[in-house]
mmCIF file with all atom_site columns, C-alpha atoms in Angstrom:
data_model
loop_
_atom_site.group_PDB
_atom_site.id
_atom_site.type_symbol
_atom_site.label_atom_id
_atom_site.label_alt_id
_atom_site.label_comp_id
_atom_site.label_asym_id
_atom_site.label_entity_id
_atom_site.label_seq_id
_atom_site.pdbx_PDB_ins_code
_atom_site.Cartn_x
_atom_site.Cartn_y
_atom_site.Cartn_z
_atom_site.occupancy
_atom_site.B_iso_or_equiv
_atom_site.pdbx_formal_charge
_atom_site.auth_seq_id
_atom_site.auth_comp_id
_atom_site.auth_asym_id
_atom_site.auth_atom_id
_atom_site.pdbx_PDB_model_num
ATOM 1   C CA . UNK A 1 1   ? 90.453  97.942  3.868   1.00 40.00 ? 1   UNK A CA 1
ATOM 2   C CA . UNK A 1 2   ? 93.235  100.423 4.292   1.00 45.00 ? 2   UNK A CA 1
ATOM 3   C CA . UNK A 1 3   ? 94.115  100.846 7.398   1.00 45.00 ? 3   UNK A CA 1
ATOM 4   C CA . UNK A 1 4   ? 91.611  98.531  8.932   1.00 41.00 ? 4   UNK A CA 1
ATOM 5   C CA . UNK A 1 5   ? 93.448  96.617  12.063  1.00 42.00 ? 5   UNK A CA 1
ATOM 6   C CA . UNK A 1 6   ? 92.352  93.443  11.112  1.00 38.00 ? 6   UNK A CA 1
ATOM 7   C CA . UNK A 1 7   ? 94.753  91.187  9.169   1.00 41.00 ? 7   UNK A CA 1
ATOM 8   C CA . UNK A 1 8   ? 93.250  90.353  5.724   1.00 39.00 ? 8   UNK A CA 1
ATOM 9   C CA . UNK A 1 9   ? 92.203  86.893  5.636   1.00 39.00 ? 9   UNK A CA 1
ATOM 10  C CA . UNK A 1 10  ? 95.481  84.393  4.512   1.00 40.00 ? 10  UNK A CA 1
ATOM 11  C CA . UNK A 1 11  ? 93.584  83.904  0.842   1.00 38.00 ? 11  UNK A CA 1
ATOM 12  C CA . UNK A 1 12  ? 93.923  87.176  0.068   1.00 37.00 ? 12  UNK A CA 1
ATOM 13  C CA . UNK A 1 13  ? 96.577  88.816  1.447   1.00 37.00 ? 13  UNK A CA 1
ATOM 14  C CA . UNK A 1 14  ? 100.131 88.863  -0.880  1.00 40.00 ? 14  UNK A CA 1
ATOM 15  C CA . UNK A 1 15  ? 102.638 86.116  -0.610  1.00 43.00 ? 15  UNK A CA 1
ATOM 16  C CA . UNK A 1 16  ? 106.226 87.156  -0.561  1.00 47.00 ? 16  UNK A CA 1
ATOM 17  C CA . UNK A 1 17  ? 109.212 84.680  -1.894  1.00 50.00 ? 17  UNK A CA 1
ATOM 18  C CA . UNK A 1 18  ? 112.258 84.219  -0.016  1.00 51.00 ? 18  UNK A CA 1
ATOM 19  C CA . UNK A 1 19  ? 114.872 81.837  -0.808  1.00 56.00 ? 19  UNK A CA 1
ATOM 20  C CA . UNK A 1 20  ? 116.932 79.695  1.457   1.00 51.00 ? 20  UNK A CA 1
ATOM 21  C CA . UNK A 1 21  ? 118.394 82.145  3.115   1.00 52.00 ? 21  UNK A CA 1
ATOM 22  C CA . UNK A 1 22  ? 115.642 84.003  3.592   1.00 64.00 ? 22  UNK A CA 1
ATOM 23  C CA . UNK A 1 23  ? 116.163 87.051  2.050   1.00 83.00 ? 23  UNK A CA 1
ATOM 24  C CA . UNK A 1 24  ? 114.727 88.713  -1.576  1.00 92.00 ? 24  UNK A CA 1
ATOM 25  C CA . UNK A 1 25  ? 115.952 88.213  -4.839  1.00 95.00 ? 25  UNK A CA 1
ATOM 26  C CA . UNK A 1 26  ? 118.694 90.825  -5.611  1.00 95.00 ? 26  UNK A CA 1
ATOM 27  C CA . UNK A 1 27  ? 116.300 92.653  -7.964  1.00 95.00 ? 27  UNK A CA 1
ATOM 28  C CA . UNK A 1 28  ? 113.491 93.070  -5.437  1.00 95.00 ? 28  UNK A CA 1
ATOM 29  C CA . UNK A 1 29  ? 116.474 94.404  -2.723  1.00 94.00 ? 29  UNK A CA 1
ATOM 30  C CA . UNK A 1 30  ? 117.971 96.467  -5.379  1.00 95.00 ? 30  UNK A CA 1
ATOM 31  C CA . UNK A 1 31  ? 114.463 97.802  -5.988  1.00 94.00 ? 31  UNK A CA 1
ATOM 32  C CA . UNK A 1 32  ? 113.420 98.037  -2.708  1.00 94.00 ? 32  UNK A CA 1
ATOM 33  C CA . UNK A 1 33  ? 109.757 95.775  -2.661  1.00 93.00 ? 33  UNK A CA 1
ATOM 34  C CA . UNK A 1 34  ? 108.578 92.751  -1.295  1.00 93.00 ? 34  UNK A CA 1
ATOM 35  C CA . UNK A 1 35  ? 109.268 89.757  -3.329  1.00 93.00 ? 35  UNK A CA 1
ATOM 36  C CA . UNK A 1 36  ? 106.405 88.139  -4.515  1.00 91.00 ? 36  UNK A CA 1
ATOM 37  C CA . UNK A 1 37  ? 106.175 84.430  -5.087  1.00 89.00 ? 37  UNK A CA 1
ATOM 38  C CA . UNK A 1 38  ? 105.670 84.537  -8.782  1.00 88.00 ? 38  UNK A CA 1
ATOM 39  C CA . UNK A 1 39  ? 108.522 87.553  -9.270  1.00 93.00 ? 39  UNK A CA 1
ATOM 40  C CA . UNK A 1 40  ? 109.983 86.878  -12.450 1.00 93.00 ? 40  UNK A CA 1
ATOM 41  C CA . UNK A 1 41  ? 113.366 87.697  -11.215 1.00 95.00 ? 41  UNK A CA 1
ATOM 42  C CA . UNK A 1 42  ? 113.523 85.677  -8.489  1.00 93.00 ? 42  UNK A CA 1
ATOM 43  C CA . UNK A 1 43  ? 115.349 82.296  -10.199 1.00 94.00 ? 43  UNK A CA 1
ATOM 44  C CA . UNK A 1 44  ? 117.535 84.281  -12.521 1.00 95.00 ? 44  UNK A CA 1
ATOM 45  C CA . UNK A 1 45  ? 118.937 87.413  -9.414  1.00 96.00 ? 45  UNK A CA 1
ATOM 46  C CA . UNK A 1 46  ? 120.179 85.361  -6.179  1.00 94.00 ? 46  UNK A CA 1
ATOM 47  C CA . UNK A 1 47  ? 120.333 87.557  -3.253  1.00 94.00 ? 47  UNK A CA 1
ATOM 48  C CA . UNK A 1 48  ? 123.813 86.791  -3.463  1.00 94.00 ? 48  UNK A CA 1
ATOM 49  C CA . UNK A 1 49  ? 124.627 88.506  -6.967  1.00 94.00 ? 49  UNK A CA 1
ATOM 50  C CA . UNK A 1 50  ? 123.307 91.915  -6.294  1.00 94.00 ? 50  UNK A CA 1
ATOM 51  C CA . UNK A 1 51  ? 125.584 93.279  -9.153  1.00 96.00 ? 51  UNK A CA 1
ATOM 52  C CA . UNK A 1 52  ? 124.553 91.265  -11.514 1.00 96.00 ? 52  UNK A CA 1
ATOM 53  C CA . UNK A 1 53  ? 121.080 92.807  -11.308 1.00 96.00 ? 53  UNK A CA 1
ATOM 54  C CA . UNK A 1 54  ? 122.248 96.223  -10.584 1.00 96.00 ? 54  UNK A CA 1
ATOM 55  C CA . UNK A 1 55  ? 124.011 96.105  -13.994 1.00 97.00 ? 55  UNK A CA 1
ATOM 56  C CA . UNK A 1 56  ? 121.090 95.173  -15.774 1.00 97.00 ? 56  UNK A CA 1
ATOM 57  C CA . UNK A 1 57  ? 119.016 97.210  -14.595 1.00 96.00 ? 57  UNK A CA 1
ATOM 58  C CA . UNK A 1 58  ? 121.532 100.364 -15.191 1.00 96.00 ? 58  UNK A CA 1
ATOM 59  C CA . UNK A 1 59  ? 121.240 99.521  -18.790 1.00 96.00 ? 59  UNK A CA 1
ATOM 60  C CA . UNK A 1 60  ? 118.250 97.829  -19.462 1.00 96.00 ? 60  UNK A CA 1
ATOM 61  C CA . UNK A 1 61  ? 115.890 99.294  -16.855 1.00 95.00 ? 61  UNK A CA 1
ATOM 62  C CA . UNK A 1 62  ? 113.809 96.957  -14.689 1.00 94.00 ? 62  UNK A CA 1
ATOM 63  C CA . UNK A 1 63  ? 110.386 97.104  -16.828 1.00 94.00 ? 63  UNK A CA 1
ATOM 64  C CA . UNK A 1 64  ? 112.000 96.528  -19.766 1.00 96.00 ? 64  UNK A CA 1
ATOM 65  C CA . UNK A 1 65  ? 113.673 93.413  -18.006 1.00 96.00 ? 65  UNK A CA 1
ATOM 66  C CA . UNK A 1 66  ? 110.594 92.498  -16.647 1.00 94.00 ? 66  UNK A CA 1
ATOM 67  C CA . UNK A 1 67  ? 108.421 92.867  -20.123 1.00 96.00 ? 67  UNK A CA 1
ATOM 68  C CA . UNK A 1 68  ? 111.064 90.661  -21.761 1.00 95.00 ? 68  UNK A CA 1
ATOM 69  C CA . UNK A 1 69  ? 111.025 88.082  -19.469 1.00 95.00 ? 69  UNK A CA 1
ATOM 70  C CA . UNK A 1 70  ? 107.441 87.479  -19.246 1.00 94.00 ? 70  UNK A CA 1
ATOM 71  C CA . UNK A 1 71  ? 107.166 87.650  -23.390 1.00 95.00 ? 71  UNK A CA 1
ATOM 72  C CA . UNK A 1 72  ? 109.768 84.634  -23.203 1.00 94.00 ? 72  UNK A CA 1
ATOM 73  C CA . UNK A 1 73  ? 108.582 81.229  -22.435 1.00 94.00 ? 73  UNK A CA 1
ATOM 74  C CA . UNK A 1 74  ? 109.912 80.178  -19.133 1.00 92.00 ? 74  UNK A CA 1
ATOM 75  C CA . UNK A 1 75  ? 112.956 77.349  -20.434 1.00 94.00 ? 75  UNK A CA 1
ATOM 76  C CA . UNK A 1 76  ? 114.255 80.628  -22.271 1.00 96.00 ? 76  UNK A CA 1
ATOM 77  C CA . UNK A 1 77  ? 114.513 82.896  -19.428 1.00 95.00 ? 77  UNK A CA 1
ATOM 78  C CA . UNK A 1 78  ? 118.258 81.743  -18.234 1.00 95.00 ? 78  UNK A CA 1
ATOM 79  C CA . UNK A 1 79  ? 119.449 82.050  -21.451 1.00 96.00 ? 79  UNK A CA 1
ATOM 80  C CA . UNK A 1 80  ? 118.286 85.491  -21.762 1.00 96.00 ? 80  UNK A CA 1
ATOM 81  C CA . UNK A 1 81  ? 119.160 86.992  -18.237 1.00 96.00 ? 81  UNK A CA 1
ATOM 82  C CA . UNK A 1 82  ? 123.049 85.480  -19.308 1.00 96.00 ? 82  UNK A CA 1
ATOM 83  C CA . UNK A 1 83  ? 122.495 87.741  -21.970 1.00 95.00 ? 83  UNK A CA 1
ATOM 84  C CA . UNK A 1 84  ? 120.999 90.837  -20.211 1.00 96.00 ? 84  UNK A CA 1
ATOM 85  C CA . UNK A 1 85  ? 123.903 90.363  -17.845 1.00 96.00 ? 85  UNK A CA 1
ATOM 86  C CA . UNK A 1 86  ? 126.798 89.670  -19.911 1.00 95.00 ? 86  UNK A CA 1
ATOM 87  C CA . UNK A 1 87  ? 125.324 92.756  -22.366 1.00 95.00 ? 87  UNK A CA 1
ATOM 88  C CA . UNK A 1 88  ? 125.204 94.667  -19.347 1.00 96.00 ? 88  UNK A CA 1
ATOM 89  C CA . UNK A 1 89  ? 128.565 94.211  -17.911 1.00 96.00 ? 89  UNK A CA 1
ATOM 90  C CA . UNK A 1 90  ? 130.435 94.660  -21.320 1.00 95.00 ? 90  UNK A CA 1
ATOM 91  C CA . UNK A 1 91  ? 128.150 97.927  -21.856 1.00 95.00 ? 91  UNK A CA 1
ATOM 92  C CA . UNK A 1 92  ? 129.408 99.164  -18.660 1.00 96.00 ? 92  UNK A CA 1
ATOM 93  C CA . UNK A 1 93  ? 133.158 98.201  -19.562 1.00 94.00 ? 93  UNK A CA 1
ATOM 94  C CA . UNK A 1 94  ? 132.869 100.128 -22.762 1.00 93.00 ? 94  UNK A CA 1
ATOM 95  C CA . UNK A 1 95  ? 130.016 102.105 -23.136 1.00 93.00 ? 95  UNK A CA 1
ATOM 96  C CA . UNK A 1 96  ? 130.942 102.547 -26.783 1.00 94.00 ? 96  UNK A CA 1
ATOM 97  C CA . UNK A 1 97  ? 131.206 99.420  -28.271 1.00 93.00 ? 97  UNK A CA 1
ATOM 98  C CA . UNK A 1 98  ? 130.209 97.137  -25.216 1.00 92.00 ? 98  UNK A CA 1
ATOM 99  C CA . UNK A 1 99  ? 129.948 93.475  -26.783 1.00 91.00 ? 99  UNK A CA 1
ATOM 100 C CA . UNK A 1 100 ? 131.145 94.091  -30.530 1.00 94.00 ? 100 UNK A CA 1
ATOM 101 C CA . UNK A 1 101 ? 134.412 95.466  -29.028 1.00 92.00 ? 101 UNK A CA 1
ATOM 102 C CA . UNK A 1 102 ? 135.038 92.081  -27.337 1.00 91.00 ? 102 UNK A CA 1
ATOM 103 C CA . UNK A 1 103 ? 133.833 90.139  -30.606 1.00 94.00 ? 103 UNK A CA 1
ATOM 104 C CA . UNK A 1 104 ? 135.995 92.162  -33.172 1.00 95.00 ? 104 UNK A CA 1
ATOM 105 C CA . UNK A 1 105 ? 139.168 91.923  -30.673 1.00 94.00 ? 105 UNK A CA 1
ATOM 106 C CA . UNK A 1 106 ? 138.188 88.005  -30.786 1.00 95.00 ? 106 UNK A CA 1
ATOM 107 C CA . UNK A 1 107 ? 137.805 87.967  -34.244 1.00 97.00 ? 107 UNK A CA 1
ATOM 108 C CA . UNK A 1 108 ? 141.694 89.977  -34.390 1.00 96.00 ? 108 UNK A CA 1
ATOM 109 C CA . UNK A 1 109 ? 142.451 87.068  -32.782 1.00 97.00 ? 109 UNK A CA 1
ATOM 110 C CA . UNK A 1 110 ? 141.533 84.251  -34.413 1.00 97.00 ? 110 UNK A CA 1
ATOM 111 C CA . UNK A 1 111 ? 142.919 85.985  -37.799 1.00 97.00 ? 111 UNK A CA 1
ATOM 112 C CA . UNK A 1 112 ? 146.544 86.451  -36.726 1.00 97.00 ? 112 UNK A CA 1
ATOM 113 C CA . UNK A 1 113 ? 146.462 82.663  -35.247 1.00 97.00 ? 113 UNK A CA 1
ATOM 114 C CA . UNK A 1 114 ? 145.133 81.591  -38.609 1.00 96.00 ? 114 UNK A CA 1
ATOM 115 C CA . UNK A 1 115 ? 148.079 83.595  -40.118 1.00 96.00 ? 115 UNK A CA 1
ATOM 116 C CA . UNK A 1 116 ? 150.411 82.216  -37.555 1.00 96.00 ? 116 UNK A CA 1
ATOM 117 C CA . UNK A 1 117 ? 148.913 78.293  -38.417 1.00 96.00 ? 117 UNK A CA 1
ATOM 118 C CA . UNK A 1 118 ? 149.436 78.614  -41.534 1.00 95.00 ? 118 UNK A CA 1
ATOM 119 C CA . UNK A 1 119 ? 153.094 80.098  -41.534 1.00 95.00 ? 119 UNK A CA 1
ATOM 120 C CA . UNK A 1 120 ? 153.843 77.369  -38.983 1.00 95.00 ? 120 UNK A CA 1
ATOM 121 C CA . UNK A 1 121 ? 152.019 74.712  -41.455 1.00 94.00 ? 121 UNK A CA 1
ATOM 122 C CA . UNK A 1 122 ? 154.110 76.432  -44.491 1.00 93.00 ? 122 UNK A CA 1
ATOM 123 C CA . UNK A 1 123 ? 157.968 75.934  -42.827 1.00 93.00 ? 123 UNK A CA 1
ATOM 124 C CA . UNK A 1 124 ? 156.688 72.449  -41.562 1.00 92.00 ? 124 UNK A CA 1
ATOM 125 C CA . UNK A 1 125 ? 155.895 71.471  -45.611 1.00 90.00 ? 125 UNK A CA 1
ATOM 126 C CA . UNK A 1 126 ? 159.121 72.991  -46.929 1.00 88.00 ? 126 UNK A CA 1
ATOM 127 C CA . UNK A 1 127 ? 161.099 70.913  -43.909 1.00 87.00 ? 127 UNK A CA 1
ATOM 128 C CA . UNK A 1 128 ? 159.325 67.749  -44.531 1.00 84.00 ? 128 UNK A CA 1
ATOM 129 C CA . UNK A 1 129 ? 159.821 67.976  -47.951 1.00 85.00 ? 129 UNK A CA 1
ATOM 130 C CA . UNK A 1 130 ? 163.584 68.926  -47.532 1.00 82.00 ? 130 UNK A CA 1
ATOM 131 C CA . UNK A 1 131 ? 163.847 66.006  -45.159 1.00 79.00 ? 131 UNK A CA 1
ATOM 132 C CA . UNK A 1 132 ? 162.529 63.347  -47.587 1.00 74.00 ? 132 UNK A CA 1
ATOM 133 C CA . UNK A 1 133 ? 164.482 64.954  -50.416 1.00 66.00 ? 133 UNK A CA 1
ATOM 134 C CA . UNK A 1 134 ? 168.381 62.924  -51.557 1.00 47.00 ? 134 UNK A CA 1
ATOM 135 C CA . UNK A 1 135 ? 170.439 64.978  -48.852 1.00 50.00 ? 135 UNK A CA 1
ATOM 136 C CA . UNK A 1 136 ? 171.821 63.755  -45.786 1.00 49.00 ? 136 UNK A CA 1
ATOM 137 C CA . UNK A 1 137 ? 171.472 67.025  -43.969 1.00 51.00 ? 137 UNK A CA 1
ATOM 138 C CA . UNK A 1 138 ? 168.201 68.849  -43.063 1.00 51.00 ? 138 UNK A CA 1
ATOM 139 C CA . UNK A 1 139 ? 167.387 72.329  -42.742 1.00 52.00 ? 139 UNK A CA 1
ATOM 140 C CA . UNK A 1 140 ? 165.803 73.446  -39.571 1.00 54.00 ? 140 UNK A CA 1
ATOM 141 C CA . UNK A 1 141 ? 162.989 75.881  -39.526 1.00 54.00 ? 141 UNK A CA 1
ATOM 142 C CA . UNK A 1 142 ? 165.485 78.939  -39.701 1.00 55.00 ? 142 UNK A CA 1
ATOM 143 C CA . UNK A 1 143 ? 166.949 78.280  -42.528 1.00 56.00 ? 143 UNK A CA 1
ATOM 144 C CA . UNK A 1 144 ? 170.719 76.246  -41.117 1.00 55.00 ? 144 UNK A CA 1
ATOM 145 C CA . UNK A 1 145 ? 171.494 72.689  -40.880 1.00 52.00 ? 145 UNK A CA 1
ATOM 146 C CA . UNK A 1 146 ? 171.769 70.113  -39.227 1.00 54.00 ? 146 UNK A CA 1
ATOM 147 C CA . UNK A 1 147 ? 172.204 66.264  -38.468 1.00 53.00 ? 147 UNK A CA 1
ATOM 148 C CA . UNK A 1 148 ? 169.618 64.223  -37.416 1.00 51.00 ? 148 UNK A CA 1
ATOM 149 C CA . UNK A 1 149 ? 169.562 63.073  -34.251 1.00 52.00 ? 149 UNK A CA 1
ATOM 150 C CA . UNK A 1 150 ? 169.411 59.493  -32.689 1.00 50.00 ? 150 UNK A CA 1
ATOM 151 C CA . UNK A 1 151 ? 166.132 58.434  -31.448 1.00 50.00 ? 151 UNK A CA 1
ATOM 152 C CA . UNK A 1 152 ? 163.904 61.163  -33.489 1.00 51.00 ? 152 UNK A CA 1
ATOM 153 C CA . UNK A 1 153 ? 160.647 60.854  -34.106 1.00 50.00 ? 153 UNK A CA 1
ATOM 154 C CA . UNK A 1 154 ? 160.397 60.513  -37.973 1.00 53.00 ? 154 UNK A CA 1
ATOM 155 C CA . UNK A 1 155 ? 159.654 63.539  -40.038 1.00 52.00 ? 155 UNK A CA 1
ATOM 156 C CA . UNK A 1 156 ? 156.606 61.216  -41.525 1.00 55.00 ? 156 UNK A CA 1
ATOM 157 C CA . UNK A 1 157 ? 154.796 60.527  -38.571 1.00 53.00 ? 157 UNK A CA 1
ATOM 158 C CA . UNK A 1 158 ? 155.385 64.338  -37.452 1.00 49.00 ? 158 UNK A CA 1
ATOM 159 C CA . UNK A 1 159 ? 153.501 65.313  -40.159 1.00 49.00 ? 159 UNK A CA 1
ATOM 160 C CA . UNK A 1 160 ? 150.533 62.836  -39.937 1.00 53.00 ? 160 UNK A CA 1
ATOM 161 C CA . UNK A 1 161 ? 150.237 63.923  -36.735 1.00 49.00 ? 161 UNK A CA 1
ATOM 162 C CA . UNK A 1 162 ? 149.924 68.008  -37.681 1.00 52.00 ? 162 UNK A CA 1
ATOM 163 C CA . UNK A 1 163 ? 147.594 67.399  -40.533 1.00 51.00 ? 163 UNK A CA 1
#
């Protein structure tokens, strides 16, 4: 009954979820409703991460959160909200390109160390294999010369070590 000033028996009546500080999640806050005891953002939006939720929801929207999570069986949830959230923030950063930008600048990355390795791995061959040739002098990796010096580590375990 609506309005009746009776309390609803305990059955009946809605349970809300708190945590242990006693407040909402951060969606339910963000949202503004009571948080129920089987809201499905409860484990995955601490009341201390408001942000997190507030992103997510800016460019996911709330139902479409919500419809996700609940087609997702429950072990897969965390994995996905990481994923909502990361998505989110990165969308935010750069509305454009939001995760790809961060993978192809990774990917930039990893191509010019590559490059770099295998320059590096290049001047290590042709001193290792000026070092083992008849000489007594070495060249160092730009090209001059020079002596050995006492107590170096030899050029042969160098290179087991860097292949």
């Amino acid at each position: 009954m609506i309005g009746s000033p009776f309390p609803m028996p305990s059955s009946t009546t809605t349970k809300t979820t708190t945590n242990a500080t006693g407040s909402p999640c951060a969606a339910c806050k963000f949202l503004r409703r009571k948080c129920q005891l089987d809201c499905v953002f409860a484990p995955y939006f601490p009341p201390d991460q408001p942000q997190k939720f507030a992103n997510v929801h800016k460019v996911f929207g709330a139902s479409n959160v919500t419809k996700l999570l609940n087609e997702l069986h429950p072990m897969q949830r965390e994995d996905a909200v990481n994923s909502l959230a990361y998505e989110a923030d990165m969308r935010l950063r750069d509305p454009v390109y939001g995760c790809v930008g961060v993978i192809s600048l990774l990917q930039h990355q990893l191509r010019q160390l590559q490059i770099d390795l295998s320059l590096a791995r290049s001047q290590l061959s042709k001193y290792h294999q000026s070092s083992s040739s008849s000489f007594t002098t070495t060249t160092n990796f730009f090209g001059g010369f020079r002596e050995p010096t006492a107590g170096a580590v030899p050029h042969e375990e160098l290179w087991s070590v860097i292949q």
